[in-house]
XYZ file of C-alpha atoms in Angstrom:
749
model
C 4.447 -0.853 -11.075
C 6.985 -3.594 -11.653
C 6.634 -5.988 -8.775
C 9.523 -8.251 -9.776
C 13.058 -7.898 -8.504
C 14.713 -5.075 -6.588
C 14.471 -1.452 -7.639
C 17.058 -0.328 -10.155
C 19.841 2.025 -9.112
C 18.397 4.608 -11.501
C 14.988 4.345 -9.855
C 16.481 4.712 -6.385
C 18.480 7.773 -7.468
C 15.431 9.430 -9.007
C 13.458 8.776 -5.825
C 16.257 10.446 -3.861
C 16.189 13.491 -6.148
C 12.429 13.750 -5.622
C 12.738 13.499 -1.850
C 15.380 16.265 -1.783
C 13.874 18.526 -4.410
C 13.443 21.436 -1.997
C 17.147 21.364 -1.140
C 18.204 21.055 -4.774
C 16.083 23.966 -6.010
C 15.538 27.661 -5.646
C 12.202 29.395 -6.070
C 11.525 32.111 -8.591
C 9.383 35.206 -8.165
C 6.299 33.290 -9.317
C 6.943 30.478 -6.819
C 8.112 27.948 -9.397
C 11.147 25.784 -8.708
C 14.349 25.613 -10.700
C 17.362 23.412 -10.065
C 20.255 25.327 -8.495
C 22.632 23.280 -10.611
C 21.632 20.904 -13.370
C 23.872 18.668 -15.446
C 22.862 17.747 -18.974
C 20.424 14.922 -18.255
C 20.318 11.967 -20.645
C 17.041 12.437 -22.473
C 15.427 9.235 -21.158
C 16.368 10.220 -17.616
C 14.503 13.515 -17.887
C 11.364 11.611 -18.908
C 11.842 9.224 -15.982
C 12.287 12.073 -13.498
C 9.013 13.636 -14.618
C 7.266 10.266 -14.344
C 8.695 9.663 -10.872
C 7.379 13.042 -9.712
C 3.959 12.141 -11.106
C 3.987 8.727 -9.429
C 4.878 10.288 -6.076
C 2.058 12.824 -6.423
C 4.413 15.809 -6.230
C 4.039 17.353 -9.694
C 2.281 20.732 -9.568
C 2.703 24.326 -10.678
C 5.640 24.760 -8.317
C 7.651 21.606 -8.992
C 7.002 21.377 -12.736
C 9.030 24.578 -12.987
C 12.300 22.612 -13.035
C 11.444 21.524 -16.588
C 11.537 25.111 -17.836
C 15.235 24.381 -18.283
C 14.649 22.600 -21.587
C 18.344 22.654 -22.482
C 19.426 20.456 -19.557
C 16.190 18.548 -18.950
C 15.052 17.525 -22.414
C 11.646 15.882 -22.380
C 10.383 13.689 -25.188
C 7.637 11.636 -23.537
C 5.741 13.643 -20.922
C 2.817 12.608 -18.727
C 1.095 14.948 -16.278
C -1.868 12.634 -15.828
C -4.024 13.563 -12.790
C -1.548 16.303 -11.772
C -2.826 19.769 -10.928
C -0.954 21.885 -13.457
C -2.321 25.216 -14.658
C -2.357 26.407 -18.268
C 0.429 28.914 -17.603
C 2.661 26.397 -15.812
C 2.070 23.912 -18.630
C 2.989 26.431 -21.309
C 6.148 27.588 -19.536
C 7.461 24.198 -18.432
C 6.450 21.662 -21.083
C 5.747 23.478 -24.318
C 9.393 24.532 -24.992
C 10.372 20.854 -25.362
C 10.490 18.911 -28.607
C 7.872 16.433 -27.417
C 7.048 13.172 -29.121
C 4.307 12.163 -26.674
C 2.124 14.045 -24.205
C -0.491 12.665 -21.829
C -2.449 15.435 -20.118
C -5.441 13.256 -19.239
C -7.628 13.998 -16.214
C -5.637 17.068 -15.180
C -7.739 18.897 -12.559
C -7.932 22.623 -12.041
C -9.135 23.998 -15.355
C -6.515 23.056 -17.959
C -8.408 22.670 -21.257
C -7.679 20.985 -24.526
C -7.483 24.429 -26.120
C -4.794 25.440 -23.586
C -2.776 22.338 -24.411
C -3.072 22.664 -28.183
C -2.351 26.383 -28.277
C 0.672 25.894 -26.013
C 2.079 23.074 -28.123
C 1.344 24.898 -31.364
C 3.334 27.899 -30.122
C 6.477 25.754 -30.450
C 7.346 25.118 -34.125
C 9.301 22.017 -33.117
C 6.279 20.525 -31.362
C 4.021 21.230 -34.307
C 6.102 18.770 -36.302
C 7.457 16.384 -33.645
C 4.412 15.494 -31.509
C 3.108 12.064 -32.442
C 0.852 11.117 -29.515
C -1.570 13.330 -27.597
C -3.929 12.166 -24.827
C -6.470 14.600 -23.403
C -8.876 12.155 -21.757
C -11.291 13.723 -19.307
C -10.526 17.337 -20.239
C -12.879 19.973 -21.490
C -11.575 20.612 -24.985
C -13.146 24.063 -25.122
C -12.866 23.945 -28.923
C -16.180 24.815 -30.483
C -14.336 24.789 -33.779
C -10.728 25.358 -34.898
C -9.812 29.041 -34.649
C -7.002 31.565 -34.902
C -5.115 32.569 -31.735
C -2.758 35.532 -32.192
C -2.205 34.562 -35.789
C -1.618 30.894 -34.975
C -4.166 28.346 -36.165
C -5.516 26.523 -33.106
C -6.824 23.055 -33.748
C -5.566 19.497 -33.743
C -4.561 19.868 -37.367
C -2.013 22.488 -36.342
C -0.004 19.585 -34.916
C 0.763 17.937 -38.219
C 2.930 15.150 -36.799
C 0.129 13.559 -34.754
C -0.380 9.845 -35.286
C -2.280 8.923 -32.117
C -5.026 10.907 -30.341
C -6.976 9.897 -27.217
C -10.077 11.936 -26.378
C -12.006 9.706 -23.974
C -14.758 11.412 -21.942
C -14.417 14.762 -23.675
C -16.807 17.281 -25.215
C -15.540 16.406 -28.678
C -17.788 17.939 -31.355
C -18.402 16.916 -34.935
C -16.543 20.029 -36.175
C -13.453 19.248 -34.109
C -13.553 15.643 -35.297
C -13.573 16.963 -38.869
C -10.413 18.916 -38.096
C -8.735 15.891 -36.498
C -9.444 13.673 -39.478
C -7.546 16.002 -41.819
C -4.279 15.047 -40.108
C -2.139 13.385 -42.783
C -0.536 10.751 -40.502
C -3.428 9.873 -38.187
C -3.309 6.152 -37.328
C -4.989 5.718 -33.929
C -8.065 7.584 -32.690
C -9.884 7.012 -29.400
C -13.140 8.968 -29.114
C -14.824 6.760 -26.491
C -17.595 8.303 -24.379
C -17.372 11.565 -26.330
C -20.272 13.657 -27.553
C -19.906 13.218 -31.329
C -23.151 12.577 -33.174
C -21.849 11.243 -36.495
C -18.688 9.678 -37.908
C -18.657 10.866 -41.532
C -15.402 12.745 -40.824
C -13.581 9.394 -40.590
C -13.792 9.103 -44.359
C -11.135 11.833 -44.579
C -8.538 9.543 -42.988
C -9.725 6.267 -44.455
C -6.326 5.473 -45.941
C -4.285 6.069 -42.770
C -6.525 5.145 -39.814
C -5.434 1.778 -38.414
C -7.160 1.799 -35.017
C -10.567 3.266 -34.108
C -11.754 3.074 -30.508
C -15.374 4.176 -30.202
C -16.613 2.719 -26.920
C -20.026 3.985 -25.799
C -20.730 6.876 -28.181
C -23.878 7.786 -26.272
C -24.916 10.663 -28.593
C -24.249 8.938 -31.892
C -27.196 9.440 -34.220
C -26.363 7.335 -37.249
C -28.202 4.386 -38.772
C -26.584 0.943 -38.815
C -26.458 1.029 -42.611
C -24.569 4.345 -42.630
C -22.186 3.194 -39.888
C -21.399 -0.008 -41.715
C -20.751 1.959 -44.911
C -18.289 4.232 -43.087
C -16.479 1.245 -41.584
C -16.206 -0.461 -44.981
C -14.373 2.582 -46.335
C -11.657 2.455 -43.660
C -9.329 0.374 -45.788
C -6.350 0.467 -43.423
C -8.311 -0.319 -40.249
C -6.844 -3.202 -38.225
C -8.464 -2.614 -34.830
C -12.075 -1.591 -34.236
C -13.595 -1.115 -30.779
C -17.361 -0.553 -30.751
C -17.949 -1.972 -27.279
C -20.649 -0.663 -24.975
C -21.212 0.034 -21.289
C -23.792 -2.608 -20.413
C -24.511 -0.884 -17.074
C -25.400 2.484 -18.666
C -28.967 3.761 -18.956
C -28.452 5.256 -22.394
C -31.039 5.747 -25.111
C -32.291 2.260 -26.038
C -32.546 3.142 -29.738
C -28.876 4.120 -29.925
C -27.928 0.920 -28.105
C -30.063 -1.119 -30.506
C -28.555 0.614 -33.539
C -25.089 -0.169 -32.251
C -25.966 -3.826 -31.670
C -27.430 -4.078 -35.154
C -24.283 -2.548 -36.661
C -22.189 -5.162 -34.862
C -24.431 -7.974 -36.065
C -24.229 -6.796 -39.678
C -20.462 -6.407 -39.414
C -20.037 -9.941 -38.055
C -22.191 -11.384 -40.815
C -20.797 -9.284 -43.676
C -17.829 -11.510 -44.444
C -14.085 -10.795 -44.777
C -14.548 -8.522 -47.784
C -15.633 -5.852 -45.275
C -12.620 -4.474 -43.404
C -10.247 -7.057 -44.898
C -7.282 -5.835 -42.802
C -9.160 -6.179 -39.497
C -7.340 -8.389 -36.975
C -8.820 -7.016 -33.741
C -12.478 -6.415 -32.842
C -13.963 -5.400 -29.497
C -17.713 -5.805 -28.979
C -17.717 -6.212 -25.180
C -21.009 -5.231 -23.541
C -23.075 -6.056 -26.669
C -25.416 -8.613 -25.147
C -27.754 -9.243 -28.099
C -25.216 -10.843 -30.458
C -25.758 -14.559 -31.035
C -23.181 -17.312 -31.206
C -23.745 -18.143 -34.862
C -22.775 -14.627 -35.989
C -19.603 -14.793 -33.899
C -18.721 -18.235 -35.200
C -19.027 -17.144 -38.825
C -16.860 -14.080 -38.188
C -14.087 -16.003 -36.423
C -13.977 -18.803 -38.966
C -13.735 -16.371 -41.878
C -10.880 -14.322 -40.332
C -7.794 -16.487 -40.134
C -5.582 -13.529 -39.143
C -7.693 -12.526 -36.130
C -5.549 -11.869 -33.025
C -8.007 -10.282 -30.557
C -11.700 -10.388 -29.685
C -13.365 -8.357 -26.945
C -16.271 -10.431 -25.619
C -16.622 -9.413 -21.973
C -20.269 -9.152 -20.863
C -21.598 -10.540 -24.157
C -22.311 -14.101 -23.063
C -20.103 -15.316 -25.908
C -16.728 -15.830 -24.243
C -17.389 -19.549 -23.751
C -18.257 -20.077 -27.424
C -16.832 -23.388 -28.729
C -15.386 -21.650 -31.787
C -12.817 -19.907 -29.587
C -11.244 -23.146 -28.361
C -9.930 -23.925 -31.837
C -7.997 -20.652 -31.999
C -5.364 -21.011 -29.271
C -3.422 -17.877 -30.230
C -6.518 -15.668 -30.232
C -6.546 -13.287 -27.259
C -10.006 -12.816 -25.774
C -11.458 -10.607 -23.061
C -14.263 -12.440 -21.328
C -15.252 -14.253 -18.179
C -14.866 -17.903 -19.185
C -11.477 -18.360 -17.493
C -8.674 -16.525 -15.704
C -6.752 -15.946 -18.928
C -9.691 -14.013 -20.403
C -10.165 -12.046 -17.187
C -6.455 -11.161 -17.074
C -6.747 -9.809 -20.614
C -9.873 -7.835 -19.635
C -8.247 -6.245 -16.594
C -5.200 -5.357 -18.674
C -7.049 -3.821 -21.624
C -9.958 -2.131 -19.845
C -8.073 -0.466 -16.997
C -9.825 2.871 -17.497
C -13.318 1.515 -18.192
C -15.014 1.165 -14.855
C -17.924 -0.842 -16.260
C -15.654 -3.573 -17.614
C -13.295 -3.522 -14.625
C -16.284 -4.194 -12.352
C -17.516 -6.993 -14.596
C -14.108 -8.657 -14.705
C -13.574 -8.344 -10.947
C -16.931 -9.962 -10.182
C -15.949 -13.050 -12.142
C -12.359 -13.017 -10.879
C -13.606 -13.093 -7.292
C -15.640 -16.231 -7.917
C -12.832 -17.919 -9.854
C -10.228 -17.285 -7.127
C -12.291 -17.994 -4.011
C -10.468 -21.261 -3.278
C -7.316 -20.727 -5.292
C -3.992 -22.065 -4.048
C -2.027 -20.905 -7.101
C 0.098 -17.735 -6.844
C -0.943 -15.234 -9.516
C 1.312 -12.170 -9.206
C 0.458 -10.905 -12.697
C -3.242 -10.983 -11.880
C -2.714 -9.262 -8.520
C -0.647 -6.570 -10.203
C -3.514 -5.807 -12.593
C -6.065 -5.684 -9.767
C -3.918 -3.153 -7.886
C -3.384 -1.059 -11.013
C -7.128 -1.026 -11.690
C -7.693 0.216 -8.130
C -5.238 3.026 -8.836
C -7.023 3.876 -12.072
C -10.347 4.307 -10.232
C -9.302 5.900 -6.921
C -12.772 7.261 -6.145
C -14.896 4.297 -7.256
C -16.449 2.425 -4.319
C -17.710 -0.320 -6.621
C -14.264 -1.067 -8.035
C -12.683 -1.030 -4.583
C -15.329 -3.247 -3.038
C -14.710 -5.911 -5.668
C -10.960 -5.382 -5.972
C -10.276 -5.647 -2.230
C -12.188 -8.929 -2.156
C -10.031 -10.207 -5.024
C -6.871 -9.037 -3.251
C -7.875 -11.134 -0.243
C -8.384 -14.197 -2.432
C -5.057 -13.695 -4.205
C -2.969 -13.148 -1.049
C -4.662 -15.273 1.593
C -2.971 -18.137 3.436
C 0.603 -18.557 2.144
C 0.078 -16.954 -1.261
C 1.505 -13.595 -0.166
C 4.841 -15.168 0.766
C 5.663 -16.176 -2.810
C 4.649 -12.842 -4.344
C 7.318 -10.225 -5.218
C 7.883 -7.984 -2.197
C 7.483 -4.749 -4.170
C 4.143 -5.963 -5.494
C 2.965 -6.788 -1.982
C 4.147 -3.382 -0.768
C 2.086 -1.679 -3.477
C -0.862 -3.927 -2.632
C -0.818 -3.021 1.070
C -0.515 0.671 0.220
C -3.569 0.406 -2.016
C -5.549 -1.404 0.686
C -4.759 1.402 3.116
C -5.842 3.955 0.505
C -9.147 2.112 0.174
C -9.688 2.156 3.948
C -8.977 5.865 4.083
C -11.071 6.763 1.033
C -14.167 4.701 1.851
C -14.523 4.825 5.668
C -18.301 4.370 5.555
C -18.461 1.373 3.231
C -18.435 -1.523 5.645
C -17.648 -4.236 3.119
C -14.615 -2.379 1.753
C -13.319 -1.946 5.303
C -13.976 -5.605 6.071
C -12.198 -6.799 2.918
C -9.173 -4.616 3.655
C -8.879 -5.756 7.256
C -9.104 -9.424 6.288
C -6.468 -8.958 3.584
C -4.162 -7.039 5.927
C -4.460 -9.628 8.697
C -1.583 -11.634 7.304
C 1.443 -12.155 9.500
C 3.842 -12.227 6.565
C 2.532 -8.932 5.183
C 2.610 -7.122 8.494
C 6.019 -8.429 9.531
C 8.042 -8.428 6.309
C 6.561 -6.181 3.631
C 7.641 -2.510 3.647
C 4.810 0.030 3.975
C 3.784 2.944 6.189
C 2.990 1.032 9.388
C 2.383 4.158 11.432
C -0.381 5.393 9.115
C -1.776 1.878 8.946
C -2.007 1.679 12.733
C -3.824 5.025 12.878
C -6.275 3.918 10.188
C -7.078 0.628 11.891
C -7.493 2.159 15.365
C -9.829 4.733 13.812
C -11.885 1.917 12.362
C -11.887 0.123 15.702
C -13.264 3.176 17.488
C -16.429 3.044 15.382
C -17.086 -0.698 15.118
C -17.737 -3.539 17.542
C -18.408 -6.529 15.279
C -16.545 -9.317 17.151
C -14.778 -11.043 14.257
C -13.543 -7.850 12.636
C -12.659 -6.385 16.014
C -10.398 -9.382 16.637
C -8.792 -8.903 13.220
C -8.284 -5.169 13.752
C -6.711 -5.620 17.188
C -4.458 -8.378 15.826
C -3.235 -6.055 13.078
C -2.584 -3.255 15.569
C -0.646 -5.531 17.913
C 1.788 -6.473 15.135
C 2.061 -2.964 13.697
C 2.893 -1.399 17.052
C 5.662 -3.953 17.517
C 7.175 -3.127 14.120
C 7.201 0.666 14.110
C 10.142 2.717 15.335
C 10.436 4.232 18.792
C 9.837 7.667 17.241
C 6.652 6.487 15.544
C 5.506 4.816 18.759
C 5.939 8.153 20.495
C 3.799 9.804 17.814
C 1.077 7.224 18.375
C 1.299 7.918 22.073
C 0.532 11.578 21.520
C -2.958 10.516 20.454
C -4.482 9.393 23.738
C -7.499 7.999 21.901
C -5.260 5.201 20.644
C -4.581 4.106 24.232
C -8.213 4.556 25.277
C -9.502 2.401 22.460
C -7.236 -0.528 23.294
C -8.029 -0.265 27.012
C -11.731 -0.261 26.167
C -11.275 -3.594 24.401
C -9.438 -5.032 27.427
C -12.057 -3.723 29.842
C -14.932 -5.163 27.810
C -13.328 -8.596 27.641
C -12.341 -8.535 31.322
C -15.878 -7.646 32.401
C -17.119 -10.763 30.607
C -14.262 -12.865 31.936
C -13.303 -13.900 28.407
C -9.960 -15.334 27.369
C -9.905 -14.944 23.609
C -7.497 -13.820 20.870
C -8.906 -10.270 20.892
C -7.962 -9.784 24.556
C -4.484 -11.232 23.996
C -3.872 -9.083 20.924
C -5.016 -5.937 22.772
C -2.711 -6.693 25.704
C 0.207 -7.292 23.308
C -0.484 -4.011 21.540
C -0.511 -2.085 24.817
C 2.676 -3.830 25.917
C 4.481 -2.811 22.727
C 2.989 0.673 22.743
C 4.468 1.444 26.160
C 7.879 -0.092 25.416
C 10.493 2.623 26.067
C 7.805 5.226 25.419
C 7.244 7.283 28.595
C 4.413 9.272 27.016
C 2.459 6.105 26.326
C 3.154 4.802 29.833
C 1.917 8.090 31.286
C -1.221 7.981 29.115
C -1.836 4.428 30.290
C -1.913 5.590 33.902
C -4.038 8.656 33.105
C -6.586 6.423 31.365
C -6.957 4.333 34.570
C -5.082 1.488 32.941
C -3.245 0.656 36.143
C -6.456 0.011 38.053
C -7.774 -2.113 35.208
C -4.574 -4.163 35.016
C -4.608 -4.805 38.786
C -8.066 -6.314 38.365
C -6.919 -8.385 35.368
C -3.907 -9.695 37.328
C -6.177 -11.018 40.055
C -9.061 -12.302 37.927
C -6.843 -14.056 35.366
C -4.434 -15.585 37.898
C -4.371 -18.984 36.213
C -3.970 -17.639 32.657
C -0.237 -17.576 32.007
C -0.439 -15.776 28.651
C -2.572 -12.992 30.130
C -0.367 -12.636 33.213
C 2.764 -12.399 31.062
C 1.399 -9.596 28.904
C 0.032 -7.624 31.861
C 3.288 -7.910 33.796
C 5.255 -7.041 30.651
C 3.471 -3.699 30.404
C 3.945 -3.026 34.133
C 7.664 -3.642 33.513
C 7.604 -0.857 30.930
C 6.056 1.509 33.488
C 8.526 0.464 36.177
C 11.386 1.422 33.826
C 10.197 5.073 33.855
C 11.522 6.642 37.051
C 8.956 9.406 37.193
C 6.125 6.850 37.049
C 7.493 4.471 39.683
C 5.545 6.191 42.482
C 2.326 5.113 40.750
C 3.364 1.489 41.275
C 4.149 1.965 44.960
C 1.030 0.165 46.093
C 1.572 -2.425 48.825
C -1.237 -4.727 47.698
C -0.004 -4.639 44.095
C 3.612 -5.357 44.988
C 2.711 -8.132 47.401
C 0.616 -9.728 44.676
C 3.499 -9.470 42.194
C 5.865 -10.874 44.858
C 3.552 -13.846 45.300
C 3.808 -14.515 41.557
C 7.594 -14.378 41.758
C 7.656 -16.859 44.653
C 5.111 -19.308 43.242
C 7.149 -22.304 42.112
C 4.119 -23.657 40.257
C 3.996 -20.529 38.106
C 5.789 -20.637 34.758
C 9.106 -18.812 34.434
C 7.508 -16.624 31.727
C 5.361 -15.044 34.478
C 7.933 -15.068 37.284
C 10.467 -13.356 35.006
C 8.283 -10.304 34.413
C 7.202 -10.174 38.044
C 10.894 -10.078 38.933
C 11.565 -7.297 36.422
C 8.990 -4.999 38.003
C 10.297 -5.656 41.496
C 13.945 -5.246 40.426
C 13.278 -1.835 38.887
C 11.347 -0.547 41.910
C 13.707 -1.982 44.529
C 16.797 -0.654 42.712
C 16.102 2.917 43.840
C 16.218 2.869 47.607
C 15.872 6.646 47.778
C 12.542 6.489 45.896
C 11.099 3.596 47.906
C 8.072 4.861 49.849
C 6.712 1.630 51.310
C 7.820 -0.439 54.283
C 11.567 -1.214 54.132
C 10.924 -4.758 55.288
C 8.927 -5.340 52.096
C 11.861 -4.101 50.013
C 14.263 -6.389 51.849
C 11.942 -9.345 51.276
C 11.688 -8.520 47.580
C 15.470 -8.345 47.171
C 15.968 -11.615 49.020
C 13.260 -13.430 47.081
C 14.512 -12.056 43.753
C 17.885 -13.712 44.202
C 16.441 -16.905 45.615
C 13.791 -17.270 42.912
C 16.067 -16.547 39.932
C 18.480 -19.264 41.005
C 15.703 -21.816 40.482
C 14.799 -20.727 36.967
C 15.632 -23.192 34.180
C 17.191 -22.299 30.833
C 14.508 -21.445 28.280
C 14.758 -22.541 24.672
C 11.788 -20.679 23.239
C 11.846 -16.892 22.820
C 10.093 -15.223 25.726
C 10.953 -11.558 25.438
C 12.758 -9.096 23.195
C 14.200 -5.655 23.762
C 14.584 -2.579 21.598
C 17.555 -1.559 23.704
C 19.330 -2.403 26.963
C 19.098 1.157 28.287
C 16.645 0.222 31.077
C 19.264 -2.264 32.396
C 22.069 0.248 32.888
C 20.995 1.361 36.349
C 20.408 -2.255 37.436
C 23.975 -3.294 36.540
C 25.725 -0.777 38.753
C 28.159 -2.320 41.231
C 26.318 -0.767 44.205
C 23.018 -2.485 43.411
C 21.781 -5.391 45.556
C 22.604 -8.817 44.160
C 18.944 -9.663 43.453
C 18.609 -6.623 41.173
C 21.904 -7.362 39.410
C 21.066 -11.045 39.017
C 17.731 -10.351 37.357
C 19.402 -7.979 34.872
C 22.245 -10.311 33.891
C 19.885 -13.328 33.699
C 17.671 -11.342 31.284
C 20.632 -10.260 29.128
C 22.028 -13.794 29.071
C 18.637 -15.170 27.995
C 18.189 -12.936 24.940
C 21.857 -13.076 23.909
C 21.751 -16.862 23.908
C 18.601 -16.850 21.753
C 19.622 -14.107 19.289
C 23.340 -13.529 19.690
C 24.014 -11.503 16.537
C 21.381 -8.900 17.381
C 21.846 -8.492 21.125
C 25.632 -8.779 21.375
C 25.873 -5.940 18.879
C 23.459 -3.992 21.104
C 25.554 -4.734 24.209
C 28.640 -3.265 22.579
C 26.886 -0.328 21.005
C 25.123 0.778 24.198
C 28.134 0.450 26.499
C 26.960 -2.444 28.662
C 30.190 -4.365 28.150
C 31.956 -1.996 30.538
C 29.237 -2.491 33.154
C 29.457 -6.275 32.877
C 33.251 -6.179 33.150
C 32.961 -3.955 36.200
C 30.614 -6.448 37.839
C 33.007 -9.277 37.025
C 35.993 -7.549 38.610
C 34.304 -5.872 41.600
C 35.171 -7.609 44.880
C 31.661 -7.227 46.326
C 29.827 -8.751 43.358
C 27.950 -11.920 44.340
C 29.356 -15.094 42.846
C 26.036 -15.929 41.180
C 26.043 -12.572 39.411
C 29.690 -13.015 38.422
C 29.022 -16.434 36.963
C 26.251 -15.174 34.658
C 28.223 -12.032 33.752
C 31.222 -14.111 32.757
C 29.021 -16.336 30.607
C 27.788 -13.263 28.727
C 31.337 -11.973 28.266
C 32.381 -15.339 26.843
C 29.529 -15.206 24.318
C 30.695 -11.785 23.206
C 34.273 -13.004 22.900
C 33.153 -15.884 20.687
C 31.932 -13.352 18.162
C 35.205 -13.045 16.291
C 34.104 -10.037 14.194
C 31.786 -7.164 15.081
C 28.151 -8.017 14.494
C 26.700 -5.704 11.917
C 22.958 -5.724 11.898
C 21.197 -4.888 8.675
C 18.252 -2.530 8.494
C 15.928 -5.471 8.021
C 17.044 -7.106 11.297
C 14.709 -5.299 13.638
C 13.554 -6.018 17.143
C 10.709 -8.508 16.856
C 8.449 -7.077 19.523
C 6.254 -8.769 22.099
C 3.595 -11.242 21.112
């Protein structure tokens, strides 16, 4: 995840290929895909396409089939990490390639190390070309090297191997013996494996440069023997004998390991003279004097792993500025720990605990640190402990204005990971709380690209099961912004789930019963207002959920609260725009109350405007009017009279997704009060955001309606005057206003 700068053209093209893979492929008899037409891909591009499919979670037995065409799609570095690929699909799609690197770690569904090795060994090119193999988390299923159809099956059949990763595997002593016969072996990671002794390492003592042996929980070797083996590894430059300090392993094995470390530190530079990197994180019994002697005697040392040892604040480290250290003494050490230990949950947790405390009051943007936190969350998708700590750190690193100076792509990935955490750990209250607090950031919700529809569904689901006041306010605030930012189509999808509407109305009802005027009530009203905007299904659900009755009560009980009145009347406007729902608003008491708001000169224009909108919509359809005609005549008269007293507004009061609801109001046969309200509204928003709304006027055909009003002999002079003002604004736009994808309707607030 590169959070800096825009995506490359290559990356965008690969994403497009992935999104259209079904259209670009045909399916074979076994269900696997193959490209209908494939050019000769540049080799690096084939690797990138595979990686993009992995990143998007779409690599499986079906899609991996496109790589059976090894002439056009030539893989060299292949990763199928965490992808569900069967042994047969692996053999058919990946083994024909002349691979240099293969990462098949944590592949679910039964793929074994034996499957991988036998498949690779079946290709003579691979037997010589493969240099790196990672099988972390797999069952090797190799009791000992054996023959398979005349082909020798074992790691040593892949003679080109230089690097092998076998973390969390059932590696046996016999298989380790086979591995160590490889003539070019340089890097070996056998962490958390089941080996019991390391004598086999003596076979590669002249080539092995890096040995990673974190938490060998079944190792049954004395410290003296271990130290002897290490002293024979003449080429060794990096040694990792760290330990999981949270594990409940055999205390004797832990003690033996600690004693080996102590002896190694005190042995002097004649032991492992080429060593420049040592990791002893998690070894809590080592004292400072042993560390000091080791560091001072190794002038070429470049790395020390000291996380969870109590030694990372040792004074001896301050005199070696170029020495990289994993520890908890400062943010630099924690950054190094999060970077190096991404797949070690024990160390990730330890680092995150200290990072949280160090960043609690930070005002310094740390995009590199945030990137590592997000990547560590991805590396442990099912770990509640990692996510509890990581989400708290995300909040610290993005709170206040920090998010605004972070790369947008990084923030997009961060939000996506927060949503994943909410979805994965619905019953862990603190994870949910951390995510909600991190998401409640206006900049994130308004400007960062992510799946807002799914986010809204997740947050409303949380809201339906929790009533804690502070978090409820946060959740409703998030929903109110998300609903304003999603598309009309996505709003319609939300509307199909009536529980969404019910939950927000429940919040309003609870607050109204207590007579409260607080942010939670305002956010809930804003969310409902946006949810019903040009969405008839939502408006219909609102009525079916007795929302109309509730809102009539709110209108009366919150008469002096302008902000509440505005939001309530805004939603009733949305209902009034739906012809089939207008009969539900034909209530004499309701309309007389709304008329009184329109006429009240002491009431702010923000309220009178929306009162006028409801009345204009209902009075515009004489044939559908079911109440007393005298009331309609009064409404039309008062509409015109009231609007003429309204002042020009400088601040934004309303925004529209489209002008479609105005079309019927602008007809030349409409009463002047109806027409005047419509043109006043259009003039208001065009004056405040000309580039957006003038483009909308032209696109939706309202220019013709305005011109018709201007030229019609029966049009009232007040209506003509405002119409002409709008037409002049349009004329002043010398070139057509093109609105970019990012310039979206801002929604109600």
